[in-house]
Short mmCIF file of C-alpha atoms in Angstrom, two decimals:
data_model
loop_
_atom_site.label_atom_id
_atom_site.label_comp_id
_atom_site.label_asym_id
_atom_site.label_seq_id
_atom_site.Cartn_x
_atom_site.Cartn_y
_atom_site.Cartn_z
CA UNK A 4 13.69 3.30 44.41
CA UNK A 5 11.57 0.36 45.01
CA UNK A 6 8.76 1.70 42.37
CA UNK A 7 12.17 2.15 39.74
CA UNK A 8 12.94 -1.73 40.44
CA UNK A 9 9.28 -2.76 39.63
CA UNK A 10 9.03 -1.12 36.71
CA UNK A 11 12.27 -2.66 36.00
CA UNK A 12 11.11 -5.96 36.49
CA UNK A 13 7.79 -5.52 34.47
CA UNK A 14 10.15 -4.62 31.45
CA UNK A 15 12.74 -7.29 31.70
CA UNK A 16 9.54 -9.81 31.94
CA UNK A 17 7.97 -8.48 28.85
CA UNK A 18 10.94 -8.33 27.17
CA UNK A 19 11.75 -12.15 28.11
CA UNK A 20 7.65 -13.08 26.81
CA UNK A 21 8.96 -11.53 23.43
CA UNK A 22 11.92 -13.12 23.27
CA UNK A 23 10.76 -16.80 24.06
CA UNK A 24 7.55 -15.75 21.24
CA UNK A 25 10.11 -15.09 19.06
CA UNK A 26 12.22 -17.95 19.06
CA UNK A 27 9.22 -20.28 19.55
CA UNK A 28 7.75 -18.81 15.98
CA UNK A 29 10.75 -19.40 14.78
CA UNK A 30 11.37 -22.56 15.65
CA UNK A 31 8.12 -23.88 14.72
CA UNK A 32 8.61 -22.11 11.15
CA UNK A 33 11.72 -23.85 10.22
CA UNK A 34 9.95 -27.65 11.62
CA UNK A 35 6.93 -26.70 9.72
CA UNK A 36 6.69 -23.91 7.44
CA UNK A 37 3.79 -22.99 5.86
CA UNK A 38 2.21 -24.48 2.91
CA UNK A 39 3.01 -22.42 -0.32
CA UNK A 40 0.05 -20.46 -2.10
CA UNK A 41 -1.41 -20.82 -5.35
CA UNK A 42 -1.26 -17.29 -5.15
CA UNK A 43 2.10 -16.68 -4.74
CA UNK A 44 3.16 -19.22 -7.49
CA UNK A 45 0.95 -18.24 -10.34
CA UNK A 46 0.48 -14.36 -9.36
CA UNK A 47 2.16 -12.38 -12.04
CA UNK A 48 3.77 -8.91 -11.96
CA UNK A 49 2.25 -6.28 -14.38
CA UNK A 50 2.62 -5.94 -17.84
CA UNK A 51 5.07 -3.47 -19.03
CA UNK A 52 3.05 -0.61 -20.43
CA UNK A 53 4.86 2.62 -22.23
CA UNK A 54 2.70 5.78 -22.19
CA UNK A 55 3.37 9.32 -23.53
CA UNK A 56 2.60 10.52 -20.07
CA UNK A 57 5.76 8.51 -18.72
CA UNK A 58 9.02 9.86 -17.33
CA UNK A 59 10.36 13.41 -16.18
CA UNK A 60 9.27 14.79 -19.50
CA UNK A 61 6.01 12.62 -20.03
CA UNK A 62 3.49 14.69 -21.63
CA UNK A 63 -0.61 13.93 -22.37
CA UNK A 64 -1.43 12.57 -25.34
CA UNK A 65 -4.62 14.41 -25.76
CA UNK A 66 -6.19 12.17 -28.36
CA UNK A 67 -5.60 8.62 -26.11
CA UNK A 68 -6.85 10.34 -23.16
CA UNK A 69 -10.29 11.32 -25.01
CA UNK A 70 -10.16 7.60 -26.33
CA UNK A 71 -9.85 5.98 -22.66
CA UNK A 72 -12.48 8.51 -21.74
CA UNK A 73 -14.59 7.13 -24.16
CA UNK A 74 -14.24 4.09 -22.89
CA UNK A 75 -14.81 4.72 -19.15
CA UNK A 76 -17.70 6.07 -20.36
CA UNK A 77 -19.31 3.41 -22.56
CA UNK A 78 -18.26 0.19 -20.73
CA UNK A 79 -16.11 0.76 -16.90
CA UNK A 80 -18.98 3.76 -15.68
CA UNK A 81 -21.71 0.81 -15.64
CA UNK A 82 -20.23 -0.36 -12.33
CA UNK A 83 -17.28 1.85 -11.59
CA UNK A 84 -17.12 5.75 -9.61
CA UNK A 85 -14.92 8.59 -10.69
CA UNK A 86 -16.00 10.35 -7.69
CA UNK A 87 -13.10 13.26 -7.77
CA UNK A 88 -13.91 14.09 -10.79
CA UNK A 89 -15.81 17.49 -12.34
CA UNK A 90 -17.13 17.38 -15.52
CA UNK A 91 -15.52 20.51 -16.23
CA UNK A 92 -12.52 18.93 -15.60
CA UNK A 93 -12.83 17.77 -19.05
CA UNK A 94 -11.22 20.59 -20.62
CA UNK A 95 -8.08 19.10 -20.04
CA UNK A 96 -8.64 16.32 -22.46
CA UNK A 97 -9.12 19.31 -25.02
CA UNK A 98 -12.80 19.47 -25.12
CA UNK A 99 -14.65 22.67 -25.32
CA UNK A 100 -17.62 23.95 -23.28
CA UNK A 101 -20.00 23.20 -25.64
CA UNK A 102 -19.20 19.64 -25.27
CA UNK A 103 -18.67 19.33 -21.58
CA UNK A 104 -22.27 20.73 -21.05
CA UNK A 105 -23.38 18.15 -23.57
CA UNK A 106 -21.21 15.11 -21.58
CA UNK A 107 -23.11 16.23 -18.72
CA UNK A 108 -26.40 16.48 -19.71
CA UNK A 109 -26.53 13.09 -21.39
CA UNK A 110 -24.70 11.33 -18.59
CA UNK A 111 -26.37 8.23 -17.86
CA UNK A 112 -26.56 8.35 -14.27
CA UNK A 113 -28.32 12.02 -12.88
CA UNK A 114 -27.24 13.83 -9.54
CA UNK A 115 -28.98 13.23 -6.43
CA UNK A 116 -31.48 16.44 -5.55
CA UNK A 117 -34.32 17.26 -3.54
CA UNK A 118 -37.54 18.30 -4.92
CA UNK A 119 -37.69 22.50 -4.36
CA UNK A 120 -41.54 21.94 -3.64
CA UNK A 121 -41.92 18.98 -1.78
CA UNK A 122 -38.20 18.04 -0.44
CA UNK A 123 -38.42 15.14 -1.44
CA UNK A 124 -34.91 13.21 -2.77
CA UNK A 125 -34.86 13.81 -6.76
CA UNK A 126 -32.40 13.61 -9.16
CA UNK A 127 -31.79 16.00 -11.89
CA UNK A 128 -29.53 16.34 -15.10
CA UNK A 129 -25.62 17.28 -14.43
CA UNK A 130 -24.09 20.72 -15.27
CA UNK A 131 -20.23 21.29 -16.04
CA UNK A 132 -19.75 21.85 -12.40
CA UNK A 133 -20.61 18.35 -10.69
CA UNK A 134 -18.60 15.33 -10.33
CA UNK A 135 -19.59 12.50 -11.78
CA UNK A 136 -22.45 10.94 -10.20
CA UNK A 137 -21.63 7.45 -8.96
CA UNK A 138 -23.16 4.62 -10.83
CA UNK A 139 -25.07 3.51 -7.99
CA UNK A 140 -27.14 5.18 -4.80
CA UNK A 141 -25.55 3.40 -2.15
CA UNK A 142 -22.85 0.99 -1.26
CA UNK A 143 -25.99 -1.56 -0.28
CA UNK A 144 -27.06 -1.49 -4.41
CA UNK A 145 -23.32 -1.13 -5.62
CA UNK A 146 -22.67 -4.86 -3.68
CA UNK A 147 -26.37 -5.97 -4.87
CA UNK A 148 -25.69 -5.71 -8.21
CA UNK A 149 -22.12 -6.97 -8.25
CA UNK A 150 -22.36 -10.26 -6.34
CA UNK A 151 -21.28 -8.78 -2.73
CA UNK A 152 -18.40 -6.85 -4.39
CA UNK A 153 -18.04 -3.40 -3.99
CA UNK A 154 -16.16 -1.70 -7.60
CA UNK A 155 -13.80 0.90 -5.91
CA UNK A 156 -13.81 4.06 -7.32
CA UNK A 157 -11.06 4.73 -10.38
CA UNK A 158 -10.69 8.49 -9.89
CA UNK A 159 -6.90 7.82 -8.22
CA UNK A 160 -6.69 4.20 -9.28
CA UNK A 161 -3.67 4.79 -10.89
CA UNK A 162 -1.87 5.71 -7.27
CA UNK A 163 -3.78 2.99 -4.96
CA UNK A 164 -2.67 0.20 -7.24
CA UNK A 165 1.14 -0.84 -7.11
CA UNK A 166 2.42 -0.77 -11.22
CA UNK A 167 -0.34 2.20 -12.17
CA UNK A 168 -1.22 2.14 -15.18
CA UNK A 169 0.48 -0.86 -16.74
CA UNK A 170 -1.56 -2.77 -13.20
CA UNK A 171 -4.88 -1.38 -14.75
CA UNK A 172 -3.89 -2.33 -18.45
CA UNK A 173 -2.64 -5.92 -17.25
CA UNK A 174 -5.96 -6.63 -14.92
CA UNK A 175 -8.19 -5.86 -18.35
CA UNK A 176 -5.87 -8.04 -20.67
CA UNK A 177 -5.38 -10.81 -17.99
CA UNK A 178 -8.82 -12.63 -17.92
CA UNK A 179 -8.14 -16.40 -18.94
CA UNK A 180 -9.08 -20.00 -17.97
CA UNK A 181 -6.69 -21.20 -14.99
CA UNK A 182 -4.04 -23.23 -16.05
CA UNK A 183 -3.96 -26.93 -15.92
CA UNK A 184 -0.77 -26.60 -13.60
CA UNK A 185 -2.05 -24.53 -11.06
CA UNK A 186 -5.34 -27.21 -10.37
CA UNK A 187 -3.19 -30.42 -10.58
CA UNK A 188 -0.25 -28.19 -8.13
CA UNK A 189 -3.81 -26.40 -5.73
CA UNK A 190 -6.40 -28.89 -6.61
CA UNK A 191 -8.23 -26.78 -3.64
CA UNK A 192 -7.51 -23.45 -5.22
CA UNK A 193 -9.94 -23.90 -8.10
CA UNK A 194 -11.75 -20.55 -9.02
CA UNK A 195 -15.28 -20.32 -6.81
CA UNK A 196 -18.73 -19.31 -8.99
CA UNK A 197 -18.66 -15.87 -9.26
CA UNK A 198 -15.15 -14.81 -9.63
CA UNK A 199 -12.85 -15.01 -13.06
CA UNK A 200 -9.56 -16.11 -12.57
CA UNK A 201 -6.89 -13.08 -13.95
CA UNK A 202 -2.66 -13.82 -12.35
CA UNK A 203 -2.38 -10.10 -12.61
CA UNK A 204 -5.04 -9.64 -9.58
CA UNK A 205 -3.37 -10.38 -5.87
CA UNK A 206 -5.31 -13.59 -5.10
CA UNK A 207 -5.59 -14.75 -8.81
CA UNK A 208 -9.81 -14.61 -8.58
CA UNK A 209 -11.57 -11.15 -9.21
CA UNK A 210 -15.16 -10.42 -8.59
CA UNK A 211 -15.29 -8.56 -12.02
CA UNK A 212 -15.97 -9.94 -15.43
CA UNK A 213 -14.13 -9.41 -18.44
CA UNK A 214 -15.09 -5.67 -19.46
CA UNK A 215 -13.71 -5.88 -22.72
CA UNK A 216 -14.51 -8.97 -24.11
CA UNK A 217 -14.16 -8.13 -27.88
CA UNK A 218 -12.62 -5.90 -30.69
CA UNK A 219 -15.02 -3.04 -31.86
CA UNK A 220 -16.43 -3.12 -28.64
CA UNK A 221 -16.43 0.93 -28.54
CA UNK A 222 -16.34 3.00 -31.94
CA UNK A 223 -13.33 5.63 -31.69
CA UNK A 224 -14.45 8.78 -33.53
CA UNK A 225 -10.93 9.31 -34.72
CA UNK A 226 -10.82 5.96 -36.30
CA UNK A 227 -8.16 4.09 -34.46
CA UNK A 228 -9.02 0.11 -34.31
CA UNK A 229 -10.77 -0.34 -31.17
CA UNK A 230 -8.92 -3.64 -30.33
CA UNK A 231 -9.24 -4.79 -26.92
CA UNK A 232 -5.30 -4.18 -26.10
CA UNK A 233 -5.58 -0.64 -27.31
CA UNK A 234 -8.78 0.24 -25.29
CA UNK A 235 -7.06 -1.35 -22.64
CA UNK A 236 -4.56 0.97 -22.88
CA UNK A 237 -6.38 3.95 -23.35
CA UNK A 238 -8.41 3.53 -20.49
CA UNK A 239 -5.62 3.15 -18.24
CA UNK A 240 -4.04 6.20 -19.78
CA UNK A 241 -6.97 8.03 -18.77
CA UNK A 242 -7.04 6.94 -15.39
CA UNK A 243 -3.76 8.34 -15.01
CA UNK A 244 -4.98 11.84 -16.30
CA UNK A 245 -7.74 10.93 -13.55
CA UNK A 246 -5.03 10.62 -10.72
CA UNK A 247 -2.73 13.57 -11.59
CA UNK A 248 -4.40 15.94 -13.58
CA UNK A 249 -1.40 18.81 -13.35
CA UNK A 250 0.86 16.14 -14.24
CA UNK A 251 2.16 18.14 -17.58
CA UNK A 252 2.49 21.68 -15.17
CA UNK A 253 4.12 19.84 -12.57
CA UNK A 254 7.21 18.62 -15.20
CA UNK A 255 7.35 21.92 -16.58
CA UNK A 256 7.70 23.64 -12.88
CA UNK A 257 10.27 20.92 -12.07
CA UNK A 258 12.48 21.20 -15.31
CA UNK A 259 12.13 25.06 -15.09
CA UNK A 260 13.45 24.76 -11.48
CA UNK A 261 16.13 22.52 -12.61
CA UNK A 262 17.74 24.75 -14.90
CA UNK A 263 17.67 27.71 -12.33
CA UNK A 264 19.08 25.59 -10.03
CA UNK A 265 21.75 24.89 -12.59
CA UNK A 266 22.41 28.17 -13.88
CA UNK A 267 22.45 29.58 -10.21
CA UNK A 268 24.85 26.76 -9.23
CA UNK A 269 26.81 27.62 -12.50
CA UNK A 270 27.09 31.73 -11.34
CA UNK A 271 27.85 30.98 -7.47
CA UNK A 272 31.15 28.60 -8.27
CA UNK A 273 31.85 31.92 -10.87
CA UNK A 274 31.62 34.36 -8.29
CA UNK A 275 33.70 32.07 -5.99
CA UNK A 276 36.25 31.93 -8.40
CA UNK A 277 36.02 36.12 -9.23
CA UNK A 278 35.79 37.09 -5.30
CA UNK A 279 37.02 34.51 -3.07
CA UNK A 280 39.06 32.01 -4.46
CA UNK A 281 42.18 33.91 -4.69
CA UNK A 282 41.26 35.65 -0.76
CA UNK A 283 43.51 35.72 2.46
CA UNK A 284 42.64 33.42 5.00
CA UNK A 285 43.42 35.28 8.45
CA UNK A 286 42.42 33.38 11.52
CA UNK A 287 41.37 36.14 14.05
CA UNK A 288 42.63 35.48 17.33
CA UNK A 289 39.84 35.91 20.35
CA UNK A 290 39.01 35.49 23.36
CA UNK A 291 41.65 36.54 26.28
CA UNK A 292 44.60 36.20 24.29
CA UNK A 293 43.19 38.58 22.07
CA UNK A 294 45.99 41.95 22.64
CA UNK A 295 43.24 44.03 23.24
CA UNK A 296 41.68 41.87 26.09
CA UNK A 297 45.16 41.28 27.83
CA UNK A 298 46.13 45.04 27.66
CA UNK A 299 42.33 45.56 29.77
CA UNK A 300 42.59 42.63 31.75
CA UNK A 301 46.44 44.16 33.00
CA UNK A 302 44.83 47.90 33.54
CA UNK A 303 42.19 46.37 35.42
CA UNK A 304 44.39 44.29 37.55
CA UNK A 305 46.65 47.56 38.31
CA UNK A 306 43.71 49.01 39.33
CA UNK A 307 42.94 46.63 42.10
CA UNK A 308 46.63 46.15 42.67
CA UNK A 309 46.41 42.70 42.06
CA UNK A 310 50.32 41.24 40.54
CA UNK A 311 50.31 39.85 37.29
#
């Protein structure tokens, strides 16, 4: 009894310490609420960006995906991973072996090894079967070579980033001087050296310069003008493909379950109809009122000679 009152006690006290913190916060919020942000002001919601990959029935479009491949692989690989990635994997874009041992073998960056004689760390050239080898050893060189930042890996960009694709597309298109406003509104919230100032990133300053800085900057082999808002958008196309691979398999499993769902739907409210609809309801009586059970329970009592 007396170690239920304590315990008791100890919970109406903590609940009392939350309550005052609460209304304390809350009272000091509405005296003196916070300053606002520059980045809540000028930060800007994504671009909208339509893709042939979009909606229940989105399909690849094989040609932009080897496009924004191209692109990842002349300009974003310099800094950026695609760590969950096989070069094999390639074969969805609608290239053929021949060419993914190629893409391998020239890759800029080789796979870590070890010497077979010595053991010592090596590198060699990459085969269908690896992933692409990261653009730096370590973390350590990746942050050396990118003023402290660390490039995140793009293999499932696409689903870490809130807007997908059209966030990628709008973060590569978004690089511009910061407006007047924002420096006479946050004369503190000037851009630091370093950083580039782009309203589709959360705190308005990104440690990564403008990728694509010009038109032509990559040469498309199937001729389409390599402007910067179309390489934009191919990359982030491909970095889509990157994120959900089986995305065409998965529709066509979901619409083909769909329609059996329909169609069985469709023959169960027909057999309803055929069998049951037109049915006698009889509620069965059970239990000890059931005739059966009273005419046993009576033997059973004239049995025993009990009365009723």
């Amino acid at each position: 009894m007396l170690l239920r009152w304590l315990l008791g006690f100890i919970g109406a006290v903590f609940a009392g310490v939350l309550l005052i913190s609460f209304f304390s916060n809350l009272a000091t919020n509405l005296s003196n609420p916070p300053a606002p942000l520059a980045s809540e002001e000028f930060h800007r919601a994504p671009k909208p960006l339509h893709l042939a990959s979009d909606g229940p029935f989105g399909k690849y479009d094989a040609r932009q995906l080897q496009r924004g491949f191209q692109v990842y692989s002349e300009v974003c690989s310099a800094c950026h991973s695609l760590n969950l990635v096989a070069f094999r994997d390639l074969k969805g874009l609608g290239y053929n072996e021949a060419e993914i041992k190629k893409i391998a073998s020239d890759w800029k960056t080789q796979v870590p090894s070890l010497n077979p004689d010595t053991g010592e760390p090596a590198t060699r050239k990459a085969v269908p079967s690896d992933h692409f080898p990261p653009p730096f050893a370590n973390e350590i060189a990746a942050r050396a070579a990118n003023n402290n930042a660390l490039p995140p890996d793009l293999s499932l960009m696409t689903k870490a980033r809130e807007g997908g694709a059209a966030y990628v597309y709008s973060i590569l298109t978004g690089f511009q001087n910061q407006p007047a406003e924002l420096l006479k509104k946050f004369p503190d919230a000037k851009t630091p050296p370093g950083l580039h100032y782009n309203p589709y990133f959360a705190n308005l300053n990104i440690a990564m310069p403008p990728p694509l800085v010009t038109n032509g900057q990559v040469t498309y082999a199937d001729g389409t003008p390599a402007t910067v808002d179309q390489m934009a958008k191919d990359v982030a196309a491909f970095l889509v493909w990157t994120a959900e691979p089986n995305l065409e398999s998965r529709h066509a499993a979901g619409l083909a379950v769909a329609i059996f769902l329909l169609v069985a739907s469709v023959l169960g409210y027909l057999a309803y109809q055929q069998i049951w609809y037109e049915a006698k309801r009889e509620v069965r009586v059970t239990g000890p009122l059931e005739p059966k059970n009273q005419a046993k329970s009576k033997r059973a009592k004239a049995k025993q000679g009990v009365a009723g």
